[in-house]
Structures are given as structure tokens and as C-alpha cells.
Amino acid sequence: MSIGRSRFTVLVLLTTFLMGVAFPVGKIGLTYASPFLLMGLRFVLAGGLLAIFVRKRKQPRGAKQWLQAAVLGLFQSAGVMGFVFFSMRWINSGESAIITSTSPLMVIVLGVVLYRKIYRWRQWLGVVIGFAGVVLTFGLHVRIEPGMLFCFAGAVCFTVATLLINRYGPEFDMTVLAAYQMLAGGIALLVLSSFAEAPRFALNAASLLVLFWLAVMCSIVQFSLWFYLLKHGDPARTSAFLFLVPLFAVLCSFVLLDERIAWYVYAGGALICVGVFMVNWSGGRKDGLVHRNEGMGVTVNGIEK
């Protein structure tokens, strides 16, 4: 069953907005909590609530599937969000969103190296344009900030998680997998917090509101909407709209945090968005199937988007 164009447009804009606004909201949260603790609480809360919701669905079978869910959680929830939010101690949330958006480009490269996949010339041109944007974003800094390197590490984890979900996903109920991988990642982040930082969480209305927004709106609601869109629309065409995420992140960062970003970061971000769009946009149904099976899975704090 497909959904109407107007409904699709509203839902995809809402979903990508929630993805983008998570960056500045998370930055606000760092004023009240240490990064690993904040993300750990976010994913334990989101994963726990979602696990209760899906408790009657098909659960993972055997130690192998439970291990796969845990490994995915280490890369997706712990790796991506751990590195990205830790990076915001040095860089602003808009820059963090732009760098993280390079992940779909790396999926193409790793797909060729690891799985000998074949991609169209348009996708390769998108990779070249996207990485030119990365060079522009990084290269015009007088020095490379530690936060940029941490954020890029998060993008690498995003890429690995995408490849893993393409491999593991068919054996799972995706919503169930999302719940348990968030739980696994959240627990890992809480353990990491106890060793790698001085854990702190200022308990007040603002910090609880941030935690609620990140766990419920930017994890559970965002995840549910995205999978609804993938189920009722063409996956490749839908994933092409991910180029809106860094745009929403930059706009929300300006509104919520009054962040100013240098012109070359905007220019580099624009090139990255063009590259991601070219990698994902399909000219027809046949193209869409190629994308779905060969490469660009997308992930929502939970799983492949």
C-alpha cells in the first residue's frame, strides 16, 4: 500500500527534521550531562520502552542473533552517537551533522572493497563530489579540531552499522532489532561513562526535557516514522531525502544555539548533500532495487533507515 504524495512529503519532512534537530538538542543536553552518560540514558530509555512495545513480536532466536543485535548496538548507538556527541565538546552541532552525513558516501566505497559491488557512474560521481565537500570542510581550517576527527569516527561507525544491518536485517523483525540494539548500545555507553569521564547529570526540568526529546521524539518516534515511510514507499527514493538532515541541523542550531558556521563549512556541506543525493536518487524502480540491495542502507538511532 502506497501513501499519498502530500502525506509522504509531510512525514518525510517531519522525520528528517527530527533527525536534524537531535544535534542541537544534544548540544544543549551537554550543558547538563556528560556526553556518554547522556547518550547512554537516551538509548537505555528508548530501547527499554520500545522493547516493552514489541514484546509480543518475533524475538531474536539463539545466542547468534542476540550477539548480532549487541554488535550492531555497539556500532550504531554506542559508536555513532558516542563519537558524535563527544565531538561536540570541540565543534558545533551544525558541523557535526555535516561530517556525519558523509556516511552514505563511505558505504559506496566499502561496498566495493568488501563485497565487490557494482555501482552506476552517477553514484561514483556523487562520491567524488561528496568527498570534495569533506576536503573543503576540513581543509580550510587552520588546524583540524579533535572534534572533527571524533565526528568522522562516528561517521565510520555509521557506515559499518549500515553494512551490518544490510547483512543481519532480513533475519529480524526490524522494530525488535532496533529496540535491542539501542539497549545494547545504551548499556555500553553507560559502562564507558563510568571509565572514560566524570559522569554528571544535573537533574532539572530542562535536562529531563532534553532526555525525553532525544529518547522519545528523536529515537522512538523518528524510527517509527522512517520505517513506515520505507514500508509504504520506494526505499531508494525515500532515502534520497536524507540530504535534508544536515540542512535541518544547521538551521536548528542557528535558531536554538545561535551558532555561526564559516562559509566554507556551508559550501562543503552543500557538496556533501549533493553527493549523498546523487548516490541515493534513483531514476526508476529498477534503480531503487539496486540501491536497496547493494548499498546505501540508512540508519535511525536504531537501525537502517
PDB file of C-alpha atoms in Angstrom:
ATOM      1  CA  MET A   1       0.000   0.000   0.000  1.00  0.00           C
ATOM      2  CA  SER A   2       1.419   3.374  -1.015  1.00  0.00           C
ATOM      3  CA  ILE A   3       0.721   6.688   0.633  1.00  0.00           C
ATOM      4  CA  GLY A   4      -0.334   9.940  -0.984  1.00  0.00           C
ATOM      5  CA  ARG A   5       2.303  12.419  -2.107  1.00  0.00           C
ATOM      6  CA  SER A   6       1.207  15.160   0.298  1.00  0.00           C
ATOM      7  CA  ARG A   7       1.188  12.775   3.258  1.00  0.00           C
ATOM      8  CA  PHE A   8       4.561  11.372   2.239  1.00  0.00           C
ATOM      9  CA  THR A   9       6.015  14.886   1.987  1.00  0.00           C
ATOM     10  CA  VAL A  10       4.765  15.894   5.437  1.00  0.00           C
ATOM     11  CA  LEU A  11       6.057  12.706   7.069  1.00  0.00           C
ATOM     12  CA  VAL A  12       9.468  12.726   5.389  1.00  0.00           C
ATOM     13  CA  LEU A  13       9.971  16.385   6.331  1.00  0.00           C
ATOM     14  CA  LEU A  14       8.972  15.647   9.932  1.00  0.00           C
ATOM     15  CA  THR A  15      11.271  12.621  10.097  1.00  0.00           C
ATOM     16  CA  THR A  16      14.338  14.364   8.676  1.00  0.00           C
ATOM     17  CA  PHE A  17      13.606  17.366  10.909  1.00  0.00           C
ATOM     18  CA  LEU A  18      13.692  15.091  13.967  1.00  0.00           C
ATOM     19  CA  MET A  19      16.986  13.640  12.752  1.00  0.00           C
ATOM     20  CA  GLY A  20      18.458  17.105  12.296  1.00  0.00           C
ATOM     21  CA  VAL A  21      17.163  18.706  15.490  1.00  0.00           C
ATOM     22  CA  ALA A  22      18.749  15.902  17.550  1.00  0.00           C
ATOM     23  CA  PHE A  23      22.152  17.550  17.034  1.00  0.00           C
ATOM     24  CA  PRO A  24      21.457  20.960  18.636  1.00  0.00           C
ATOM     25  CA  VAL A  25      19.190  19.426  21.292  1.00  0.00           C
ATOM     26  CA  GLY A  26      22.024  17.066  22.173  1.00  0.00           C
ATOM     27  CA  LYS A  27      24.396  20.019  22.331  1.00  0.00           C
ATOM     28  CA  ILE A  28      22.030  21.687  24.802  1.00  0.00           C
ATOM     29  CA  GLY A  29      21.955  18.468  26.795  1.00  0.00           C
ATOM     30  CA  LEU A  30      25.736  18.566  27.173  1.00  0.00           C
ATOM     31  CA  THR A  31      25.380  21.619  29.412  1.00  0.00           C
ATOM     32  CA  TYR A  32      23.552  19.395  31.909  1.00  0.00           C
ATOM     33  CA  ALA A  33      25.187  15.994  31.418  1.00  0.00           C
ATOM     34  CA  SER A  34      28.426  14.355  30.328  1.00  0.00           C
ATOM     35  CA  PRO A  35      28.194  13.057  26.729  1.00  0.00           C
ATOM     36  CA  PHE A  36      28.484   9.300  27.260  1.00  0.00           C
ATOM     37  CA  LEU A  37      26.093   9.343  30.210  1.00  0.00           C
ATOM     38  CA  LEU A  38      23.534  11.421  28.283  1.00  0.00           C
ATOM     39  CA  MET A  39      23.601   9.102  25.270  1.00  0.00           C
ATOM     40  CA  GLY A  40      23.586   6.014  27.480  1.00  0.00           C
ATOM     41  CA  LEU A  41      20.470   7.177  29.305  1.00  0.00           C
ATOM     42  CA  ARG A  42      18.872   8.124  25.988  1.00  0.00           C
ATOM     43  CA  PHE A  43      19.269   4.701  24.419  1.00  0.00           C
ATOM     44  CA  VAL A  44      18.538   2.643  27.513  1.00  0.00           C
ATOM     45  CA  LEU A  45      15.289   4.595  27.936  1.00  0.00           C
ATOM     46  CA  ALA A  46      14.370   4.447  24.222  1.00  0.00           C
ATOM     47  CA  GLY A  47      15.368   0.808  23.816  1.00  0.00           C
ATOM     48  CA  GLY A  48      13.621  -0.244  27.004  1.00  0.00           C
ATOM     49  CA  LEU A  49      10.355   1.457  26.087  1.00  0.00           C
ATOM     50  CA  LEU A  50      10.471   0.072  22.549  1.00  0.00           C
ATOM     51  CA  ALA A  51      11.290  -3.433  23.849  1.00  0.00           C
ATOM     52  CA  ILE A  52       8.143  -3.325  26.004  1.00  0.00           C
ATOM     53  CA  PHE A  53       6.114  -2.188  23.000  1.00  0.00           C
ATOM     54  CA  VAL A  54       7.360  -5.053  20.764  1.00  0.00           C
ATOM     55  CA  ARG A  55       7.489  -7.789  23.413  1.00  0.00           C
ATOM     56  CA  LYS A  56       4.819  -9.840  21.590  1.00  0.00           C
ATOM     57  CA  ARG A  57       6.607  -9.718  18.238  1.00  0.00           C
ATOM     58  CA  LYS A  58       9.097 -12.259  16.961  1.00  0.00           C
ATOM     59  CA  GLN A  59      12.105 -12.143  19.290  1.00  0.00           C
ATOM     60  CA  PRO A  60      15.763 -12.951  18.431  1.00  0.00           C
ATOM     61  CA  ARG A  61      16.485 -16.684  18.331  1.00  0.00           C
ATOM     62  CA  GLY A  62      19.576 -18.211  19.889  1.00  0.00           C
ATOM     63  CA  ALA A  63      22.865 -16.714  21.037  1.00  0.00           C
ATOM     64  CA  LYS A  64      23.898 -15.789  17.485  1.00  0.00           C
ATOM     65  CA  GLN A  65      21.027 -13.351  16.882  1.00  0.00           C
ATOM     66  CA  TRP A  66      21.349 -11.807  20.343  1.00  0.00           C
ATOM     67  CA  LEU A  67      25.059 -11.298  19.659  1.00  0.00           C
ATOM     68  CA  GLN A  68      24.303  -9.730  16.278  1.00  0.00           C
ATOM     69  CA  ALA A  69      21.905  -7.262  17.914  1.00  0.00           C
ATOM     70  CA  ALA A  70      24.535  -6.411  20.518  1.00  0.00           C
ATOM     71  CA  VAL A  71      27.294  -5.900  17.924  1.00  0.00           C
ATOM     72  CA  LEU A  72      25.025  -3.651  15.885  1.00  0.00           C
ATOM     73  CA  GLY A  73      24.271  -1.649  19.025  1.00  0.00           C
ATOM     74  CA  LEU A  74      27.986  -1.171  19.711  1.00  0.00           C
ATOM     75  CA  PHE A  75      28.488   0.405  16.291  1.00  0.00           C
ATOM     76  CA  GLN A  76      25.166   2.197  15.740  1.00  0.00           C
ATOM     77  CA  SER A  77      24.045   3.547  19.089  1.00  0.00           C
ATOM     78  CA  ALA A  78      27.293   3.491  21.076  1.00  0.00           C
ATOM     79  CA  GLY A  79      29.772   4.158  18.269  1.00  0.00           C
ATOM     80  CA  VAL A  80      27.888   6.724  16.202  1.00  0.00           C
ATOM     81  CA  MET A  81      26.239   8.721  18.948  1.00  0.00           C
ATOM     82  CA  GLY A  82      29.120   8.293  21.394  1.00  0.00           C
ATOM     83  CA  PHE A  83      31.661   9.752  18.977  1.00  0.00           C
ATOM     84  CA  VAL A  84      29.319  12.390  17.549  1.00  0.00           C
ATOM     85  CA  PHE A  85      28.197  13.818  20.877  1.00  0.00           C
ATOM     86  CA  PHE A  86      31.705  13.617  22.323  1.00  0.00           C
ATOM     87  CA  SER A  87      32.903  15.609  19.286  1.00  0.00           C
ATOM     88  CA  MET A  88      30.602  18.488  20.217  1.00  0.00           C
ATOM     89  CA  ARG A  89      32.937  19.371  23.060  1.00  0.00           C
ATOM     90  CA  TRP A  90      35.111  20.943  20.323  1.00  0.00           C
ATOM     91  CA  ILE A  91      32.887  21.647  17.302  1.00  0.00           C
ATOM     92  CA  ASN A  92      29.346  22.944  16.981  1.00  0.00           C
ATOM     93  CA  SER A  93      26.315  20.796  16.245  1.00  0.00           C
ATOM     94  CA  GLY A  94      25.922  22.005  12.656  1.00  0.00           C
ATOM     95  CA  GLU A  95      29.464  20.964  11.740  1.00  0.00           C
ATOM     96  CA  SER A  96      28.902  17.633  13.484  1.00  0.00           C
ATOM     97  CA  ALA A  97      25.788  16.943  11.391  1.00  0.00           C
ATOM     98  CA  ILE A  98      27.600  17.824   8.154  1.00  0.00           C
ATOM     99  CA  ILE A  99      30.522  15.492   8.870  1.00  0.00           C
ATOM    100  CA  THR A 100      28.231  12.645   9.955  1.00  0.00           C
ATOM    101  CA  SER A 101      26.347  12.941   6.663  1.00  0.00           C
ATOM    102  CA  THR A 102      29.405  11.587   4.810  1.00  0.00           C
ATOM    103  CA  SER A 103      28.498   8.046   5.886  1.00  0.00           C
ATOM    104  CA  PRO A 104      26.402   7.179   2.794  1.00  0.00           C
ATOM    105  CA  LEU A 105      29.394   8.031   0.631  1.00  0.00           C
ATOM    106  CA  MET A 106      31.643   5.682   2.583  1.00  0.00           C
ATOM    107  CA  VAL A 107      29.068   2.898   2.192  1.00  0.00           C
ATOM    108  CA  ILE A 108      29.672   3.000  -1.559  1.00  0.00           C
ATOM    109  CA  VAL A 109      33.455   2.748  -1.172  1.00  0.00           C
ATOM    110  CA  LEU A 110      33.359  -0.051   1.418  1.00  0.00           C
ATOM    111  CA  GLY A 111      30.733  -1.899  -0.606  1.00  0.00           C
ATOM    112  CA  VAL A 112      33.201  -2.133  -3.480  1.00  0.00           C
ATOM    113  CA  VAL A 113      36.185  -3.047  -1.283  1.00  0.00           C
ATOM    114  CA  LEU A 114      34.448  -5.624   0.909  1.00  0.00           C
ATOM    115  CA  TYR A 115      31.666  -7.013  -1.276  1.00  0.00           C
ATOM    116  CA  ARG A 116      32.797  -6.194  -4.835  1.00  0.00           C
ATOM    117  CA  LYS A 117      29.566  -4.400  -5.520  1.00  0.00           C
ATOM    118  CA  ILE A 118      28.972  -2.562  -8.784  1.00  0.00           C
ATOM    119  CA  TYR A 119      27.589   0.968  -8.798  1.00  0.00           C
ATOM    120  CA  ARG A 120      26.466   3.318 -11.508  1.00  0.00           C
ATOM    121  CA  TRP A 121      28.554   6.231 -12.747  1.00  0.00           C
ATOM    122  CA  ARG A 122      26.121   8.674 -11.139  1.00  0.00           C
ATOM    123  CA  GLN A 123      26.782   7.159  -7.733  1.00  0.00           C
ATOM    124  CA  TRP A 124      30.549   7.355  -8.195  1.00  0.00           C
ATOM    125  CA  LEU A 125      30.251  10.986  -9.282  1.00  0.00           C
ATOM    126  CA  GLY A 126      28.246  11.568  -6.097  1.00  0.00           C
ATOM    127  CA  VAL A 127      31.064  10.005  -4.046  1.00  0.00           C
ATOM    128  CA  VAL A 128      33.643  12.293  -5.691  1.00  0.00           C
ATOM    129  CA  ILE A 129      31.524  15.416  -5.140  1.00  0.00           C
ATOM    130  CA  GLY A 130      30.745  14.415  -1.565  1.00  0.00           C
ATOM    131  CA  PHE A 131      34.340  13.810  -0.596  1.00  0.00           C
ATOM    132  CA  ALA A 132      35.305  17.091  -2.242  1.00  0.00           C
ATOM    133  CA  GLY A 133      32.900  18.619   0.256  1.00  0.00           C
ATOM    134  CA  VAL A 134      34.682  16.814   3.081  1.00  0.00           C
ATOM    135  CA  VAL A 135      38.037  18.180   1.920  1.00  0.00           C
ATOM    136  CA  LEU A 136      36.577  21.675   1.719  1.00  0.00           C
ATOM    137  CA  THR A 137      35.041  21.394   5.189  1.00  0.00           C
ATOM    138  CA  PHE A 138      38.232  20.071   6.771  1.00  0.00           C
ATOM    139  CA  GLY A 139      40.889  21.627   4.595  1.00  0.00           C
ATOM    140  CA  LEU A 140      40.212  25.310   5.143  1.00  0.00           C
ATOM    141  CA  HIS A 141      40.667  25.081   8.892  1.00  0.00           C
ATOM    142  CA  VAL A 142      43.989  26.349  10.146  1.00  0.00           C
ATOM    143  CA  ARG A 143      44.173  23.104  12.122  1.00  0.00           C
ATOM    144  CA  ILE A 144      41.988  20.046  12.317  1.00  0.00           C
ATOM    145  CA  GLU A 145      39.984  20.087  15.532  1.00  0.00           C
ATOM    146  CA  PRO A 146      39.924  16.883  17.632  1.00  0.00           C
ATOM    147  CA  GLY A 147      36.156  17.080  17.466  1.00  0.00           C
ATOM    148  CA  MET A 148      36.205  16.758  13.683  1.00  0.00           C
ATOM    149  CA  LEU A 149      38.224  13.544  13.937  1.00  0.00           C
ATOM    150  CA  PHE A 150      35.908  12.113  16.608  1.00  0.00           C
ATOM    151  CA  CYS A 151      32.883  13.009  14.494  1.00  0.00           C
ATOM    152  CA  PHE A 152      34.437  11.407  11.415  1.00  0.00           C
ATOM    153  CA  ALA A 153      34.999   8.265  13.508  1.00  0.00           C
ATOM    154  CA  GLY A 154      31.285   8.373  14.263  1.00  0.00           C
ATOM    155  CA  ALA A 155      30.548   8.521  10.534  1.00  0.00           C
ATOM    156  CA  VAL A 156      32.749   5.440  10.038  1.00  0.00           C
ATOM    157  CA  CYS A 157      30.745   3.610  12.725  1.00  0.00           C
ATOM    158  CA  PHE A 158      27.566   4.715  10.936  1.00  0.00           C
ATOM    159  CA  THR A 159      28.915   3.138   7.743  1.00  0.00           C
ATOM    160  CA  VAL A 160      29.827  -0.142   9.455  1.00  0.00           C
ATOM    161  CA  ALA A 161      26.393  -0.267  11.095  1.00  0.00           C
ATOM    162  CA  THR A 162      24.738   0.234   7.702  1.00  0.00           C
ATOM    163  CA  LEU A 163      26.651  -2.699   6.217  1.00  0.00           C
ATOM    164  CA  LEU A 164      25.833  -4.856   9.242  1.00  0.00           C
ATOM    165  CA  ILE A 165      22.119  -4.111   9.073  1.00  0.00           C
ATOM    166  CA  ASN A 166      22.086  -4.970   5.373  1.00  0.00           C
ATOM    167  CA  ARG A 167      23.582  -8.332   6.356  1.00  0.00           C
ATOM    168  CA  TYR A 168      21.654  -9.083   9.561  1.00  0.00           C
ATOM    169  CA  GLY A 169      18.351  -7.325   8.896  1.00  0.00           C
ATOM    170  CA  PRO A 170      16.484  -9.968   6.831  1.00  0.00           C
ATOM    171  CA  GLU A 171      16.583 -12.407   9.762  1.00  0.00           C
ATOM    172  CA  PHE A 172      14.977  -9.988  12.246  1.00  0.00           C
ATOM    173  CA  ASP A 173      11.805  -8.117  12.947  1.00  0.00           C
ATOM    174  CA  MET A 174      13.324  -4.676  12.360  1.00  0.00           C
ATOM    175  CA  THR A 175      11.495  -2.949  15.205  1.00  0.00           C
ATOM    176  CA  VAL A 176      12.584  -5.643  17.636  1.00  0.00           C
ATOM    177  CA  LEU A 177      16.160  -5.356  16.390  1.00  0.00           C
ATOM    178  CA  ALA A 178      16.024  -1.583  16.841  1.00  0.00           C
ATOM    179  CA  ALA A 179      14.905  -1.948  20.450  1.00  0.00           C
ATOM    180  CA  TYR A 180      17.612  -4.390  21.477  1.00  0.00           C
ATOM    181  CA  GLN A 181      20.443  -2.708  19.626  1.00  0.00           C
ATOM    182  CA  MET A 182      19.571   0.585  21.338  1.00  0.00           C
ATOM    183  CA  LEU A 183      19.541  -1.196  24.697  1.00  0.00           C
ATOM    184  CA  ALA A 184      22.922  -2.805  23.990  1.00  0.00           C
ATOM    185  CA  GLY A 185      24.439   0.463  22.817  1.00  0.00           C
ATOM    186  CA  GLY A 186      22.994   2.356  25.766  1.00  0.00           C
ATOM    187  CA  ILE A 187      24.387  -0.108  28.294  1.00  0.00           C
ATOM    188  CA  ALA A 188      27.811   0.055  26.600  1.00  0.00           C
ATOM    189  CA  LEU A 189      27.753   3.854  26.801  1.00  0.00           C
ATOM    190  CA  LEU A 190      26.847   3.785  30.495  1.00  0.00           C
ATOM    191  CA  VAL A 191      29.764   1.442  31.169  1.00  0.00           C
ATOM    192  CA  LEU A 192      32.059   3.675  29.084  1.00  0.00           C
ATOM    193  CA  SER A 193      30.834   6.714  31.003  1.00  0.00           C
ATOM    194  CA  SER A 194      31.951   5.195  34.294  1.00  0.00           C
ATOM    195  CA  PHE A 195      35.509   4.740  32.986  1.00  0.00           C
ATOM    196  CA  ALA A 196      36.097   7.497  30.422  1.00  0.00           C
ATOM    197  CA  GLU A 197      34.528  10.568  32.006  1.00  0.00           C
ATOM    198  CA  ALA A 198      33.364  12.071  35.249  1.00  0.00           C
ATOM    199  CA  PRO A 199      29.651  11.206  34.944  1.00  0.00           C
ATOM    200  CA  ARG A 200      27.324  14.074  35.682  1.00  0.00           C
ATOM    201  CA  PHE A 201      23.631  14.732  35.167  1.00  0.00           C
ATOM    202  CA  ALA A 202      22.055  17.899  36.529  1.00  0.00           C
ATOM    203  CA  LEU A 203      18.531  16.828  37.403  1.00  0.00           C
ATOM    204  CA  ASN A 204      16.153  19.646  36.472  1.00  0.00           C
ATOM    205  CA  ALA A 205      13.247  20.355  34.177  1.00  0.00           C
ATOM    206  CA  ALA A 206      15.467  21.344  31.247  1.00  0.00           C
ATOM    207  CA  SER A 207      17.691  18.244  31.398  1.00  0.00           C
ATOM    208  CA  LEU A 208      14.679  15.930  31.700  1.00  0.00           C
ATOM    209  CA  LEU A 209      13.009  17.633  28.736  1.00  0.00           C
ATOM    210  CA  VAL A 210      16.166  17.151  26.641  1.00  0.00           C
ATOM    211  CA  LEU A 211      16.391  13.489  27.638  1.00  0.00           C
ATOM    212  CA  PHE A 212      12.698  12.944  26.856  1.00  0.00           C
ATOM    213  CA  TRP A 213      13.028  14.612  23.453  1.00  0.00           C
ATOM    214  CA  LEU A 214      16.112  12.596  22.498  1.00  0.00           C
ATOM    215  CA  ALA A 215      14.714   9.256  23.692  1.00  0.00           C
ATOM    216  CA  VAL A 216      11.102   9.557  22.591  1.00  0.00           C
ATOM    217  CA  MET A 217      10.945  12.023  19.704  1.00  0.00           C
ATOM    218  CA  CYS A 218      14.427  11.591  18.183  1.00  0.00           C
ATOM    219  CA  SER A 219      14.618   7.819  18.705  1.00  0.00           C
ATOM    220  CA  ILE A 220      11.258   6.045  19.028  1.00  0.00           C
ATOM    221  CA  VAL A 221       9.020   8.427  17.023  1.00  0.00           C
ATOM    222  CA  GLN A 222      11.686   9.155  14.406  1.00  0.00           C
ATOM    223  CA  PHE A 223      12.421   5.455  13.989  1.00  0.00           C
ATOM    224  CA  SER A 224       8.740   4.500  13.676  1.00  0.00           C
ATOM    225  CA  LEU A 225       8.027   7.180  11.081  1.00  0.00           C
ATOM    226  CA  TRP A 226      11.050   6.267   8.996  1.00  0.00           C
ATOM    227  CA  PHE A 227      10.166   2.595   8.794  1.00  0.00           C
ATOM    228  CA  TYR A 228       6.591   3.473   7.936  1.00  0.00           C
ATOM    229  CA  LEU A 229       7.902   5.522   5.015  1.00  0.00           C
ATOM    230  CA  LEU A 230      10.212   2.735   3.866  1.00  0.00           C
ATOM    231  CA  LYS A 231       7.424   0.186   4.077  1.00  0.00           C
ATOM    232  CA  HIS A 232       4.913   2.236   2.091  1.00  0.00           C
ATOM    233  CA  GLY A 233       7.227   3.969  -0.384  1.00  0.00           C
ATOM    234  CA  ASP A 234      10.254   3.281  -2.552  1.00  0.00           C
ATOM    235  CA  PRO A 235      13.289   2.861  -0.227  1.00  0.00           C
ATOM    236  CA  ALA A 236      15.826   4.422  -2.585  1.00  0.00           C
ATOM    237  CA  ARG A 237      13.708   7.467  -3.345  1.00  0.00           C
ATOM    238  CA  THR A 238      12.861   7.888   0.325  1.00  0.00           C
ATOM    239  CA  SER A 239      16.491   7.675   1.450  1.00  0.00           C
ATOM    240  CA  ALA A 240      17.413  10.426  -1.021  1.00  0.00           C
ATOM    241  CA  PHE A 241      15.717  12.888   1.331  1.00  0.00           C
ATOM    242  CA  LEU A 242      18.415  12.293   3.951  1.00  0.00           C
ATOM    243  CA  PHE A 243      20.315  15.199   2.421  1.00  0.00           C
ATOM    244  CA  LEU A 244      17.832  17.382   4.329  1.00  0.00           C
ATOM    245  CA  VAL A 245      19.192  16.214   7.714  1.00  0.00           C
ATOM    246  CA  PRO A 246      22.340  18.400   7.855  1.00  0.00           C
ATOM    247  CA  LEU A 247      20.290  21.302   6.483  1.00  0.00           C
ATOM    248  CA  PHE A 248      17.767  20.993   9.303  1.00  0.00           C
ATOM    249  CA  ALA A 249      20.607  20.520  11.804  1.00  0.00           C
ATOM    250  CA  VAL A 250      22.306  23.750  10.718  1.00  0.00           C
ATOM    251  CA  LEU A 251      19.042  25.732  10.723  1.00  0.00           C
ATOM    252  CA  CYS A 252      18.002  24.392  14.143  1.00  0.00           C
ATOM    253  CA  SER A 253      21.485  25.071  15.518  1.00  0.00           C
ATOM    254  CA  PHE A 254      21.184  28.664  14.389  1.00  0.00           C
ATOM    255  CA  VAL A 255      17.727  29.063  15.974  1.00  0.00           C
ATOM    256  CA  LEU A 256      18.350  27.184  19.227  1.00  0.00           C
ATOM    257  CA  LEU A 257      22.031  27.912  19.828  1.00  0.00           C
ATOM    258  CA  ASP A 258      22.761  30.969  17.669  1.00  0.00           C
ATOM    259  CA  GLU A 259      25.623  29.019  16.113  1.00  0.00           C
ATOM    260  CA  ARG A 260      27.578  30.680  13.331  1.00  0.00           C
ATOM    261  CA  ILE A 261      29.258  28.484  10.739  1.00  0.00           C
ATOM    262  CA  ALA A 262      32.056  29.594   8.413  1.00  0.00           C
ATOM    263  CA  TRP A 263      31.207  29.951   4.724  1.00  0.00           C
ATOM    264  CA  TYR A 264      33.467  27.080   3.666  1.00  0.00           C
ATOM    265  CA  VAL A 265      31.657  24.705   6.037  1.00  0.00           C
ATOM    266  CA  TYR A 266      28.368  25.654   4.354  1.00  0.00           C
ATOM    267  CA  ALA A 267      29.967  25.167   0.932  1.00  0.00           C
ATOM    268  CA  GLY A 268      31.429  21.813   1.924  1.00  0.00           C
ATOM    269  CA  GLY A 269      28.119  20.748   3.446  1.00  0.00           C
ATOM    270  CA  ALA A 270      26.299  21.674   0.227  1.00  0.00           C
ATOM    271  CA  LEU A 271      28.692  19.496  -1.803  1.00  0.00           C
ATOM    272  CA  ILE A 272      28.213  16.614   0.647  1.00  0.00           C
ATOM    273  CA  CYS A 273      24.433  16.930   0.319  1.00  0.00           C
ATOM    274  CA  VAL A 274      24.656  16.919  -3.484  1.00  0.00           C
ATOM    275  CA  GLY A 275      26.889  13.859  -3.320  1.00  0.00           C
ATOM    276  CA  VAL A 276      24.528  11.971  -0.999  1.00  0.00           C
ATOM    277  CA  PHE A 277      21.584  12.902  -3.221  1.00  0.00           C
ATOM    278  CA  MET A 278      23.344  11.536  -6.330  1.00  0.00           C
ATOM    279  CA  VAL A 279      24.301   8.343  -4.509  1.00  0.00           C
ATOM    280  CA  ASN A 280      20.703   7.693  -3.427  1.00  0.00           C
ATOM    281  CA  TRP A 281      18.381   9.139  -6.009  1.00  0.00           C
ATOM    282  CA  SER A 282      17.025   6.512  -8.381  1.00  0.00           C
ATOM    283  CA  GLY A 283      15.640   7.135 -11.828  1.00  0.00           C
ATOM    284  CA  GLY A 284      13.166   4.288 -11.664  1.00  0.00           C
ATOM    285  CA  ARG A 285      12.031   1.162  -9.882  1.00  0.00           C
ATOM    286  CA  LYS A 286      14.959  -0.877 -11.152  1.00  0.00           C
ATOM    287  CA  ASP A 287      17.434   1.632  -9.747  1.00  0.00           C
ATOM    288  CA  GLY A 288      15.624   1.587  -6.443  1.00  0.00           C
ATOM    289  CA  LEU A 289      16.090  -2.165  -6.103  1.00  0.00           C
ATOM    290  CA  VAL A 290      19.788  -1.855  -6.780  1.00  0.00           C
ATOM    291  CA  HIS A 291      20.172   0.733  -4.056  1.00  0.00           C
ATOM    292  CA  ARG A 292      18.155  -1.248  -1.583  1.00  0.00           C
ATOM    293  CA  ASN A 293      20.139  -4.422  -2.013  1.00  0.00           C
ATOM    294  CA  GLU A 294      23.577  -3.066  -2.703  1.00  0.00           C
ATOM    295  CA  GLY A 295      24.396  -0.214  -0.710  1.00  0.00           C
ATOM    296  CA  MET A 296      23.037   2.691   0.926  1.00  0.00           C
ATOM    297  CA  GLY A 297      21.118   1.496   3.890  1.00  0.00           C
ATOM    298  CA  VAL A 298      20.294   4.250   6.209  1.00  0.00           C
ATOM    299  CA  THR A 299      20.043   4.150   9.943  1.00  0.00           C
ATOM    300  CA  VAL A 300      17.982   5.792  12.549  1.00  0.00           C
ATOM    301  CA  ASN A 301      19.331   5.646  16.028  1.00  0.00           C
ATOM    302  CA  GLY A 302      18.123   2.430  15.813  1.00  0.00           C
ATOM    303  CA  ILE A 303      18.670   0.846  12.611  1.00  0.00           C
ATOM    304  CA  GLU A 304      18.754   1.011   8.938  1.00  0.00           C
ATOM    305  CA  LYS A 305      16.653   3.784   7.658  1.00  0.00           C
TER     306      LYS A 305
END
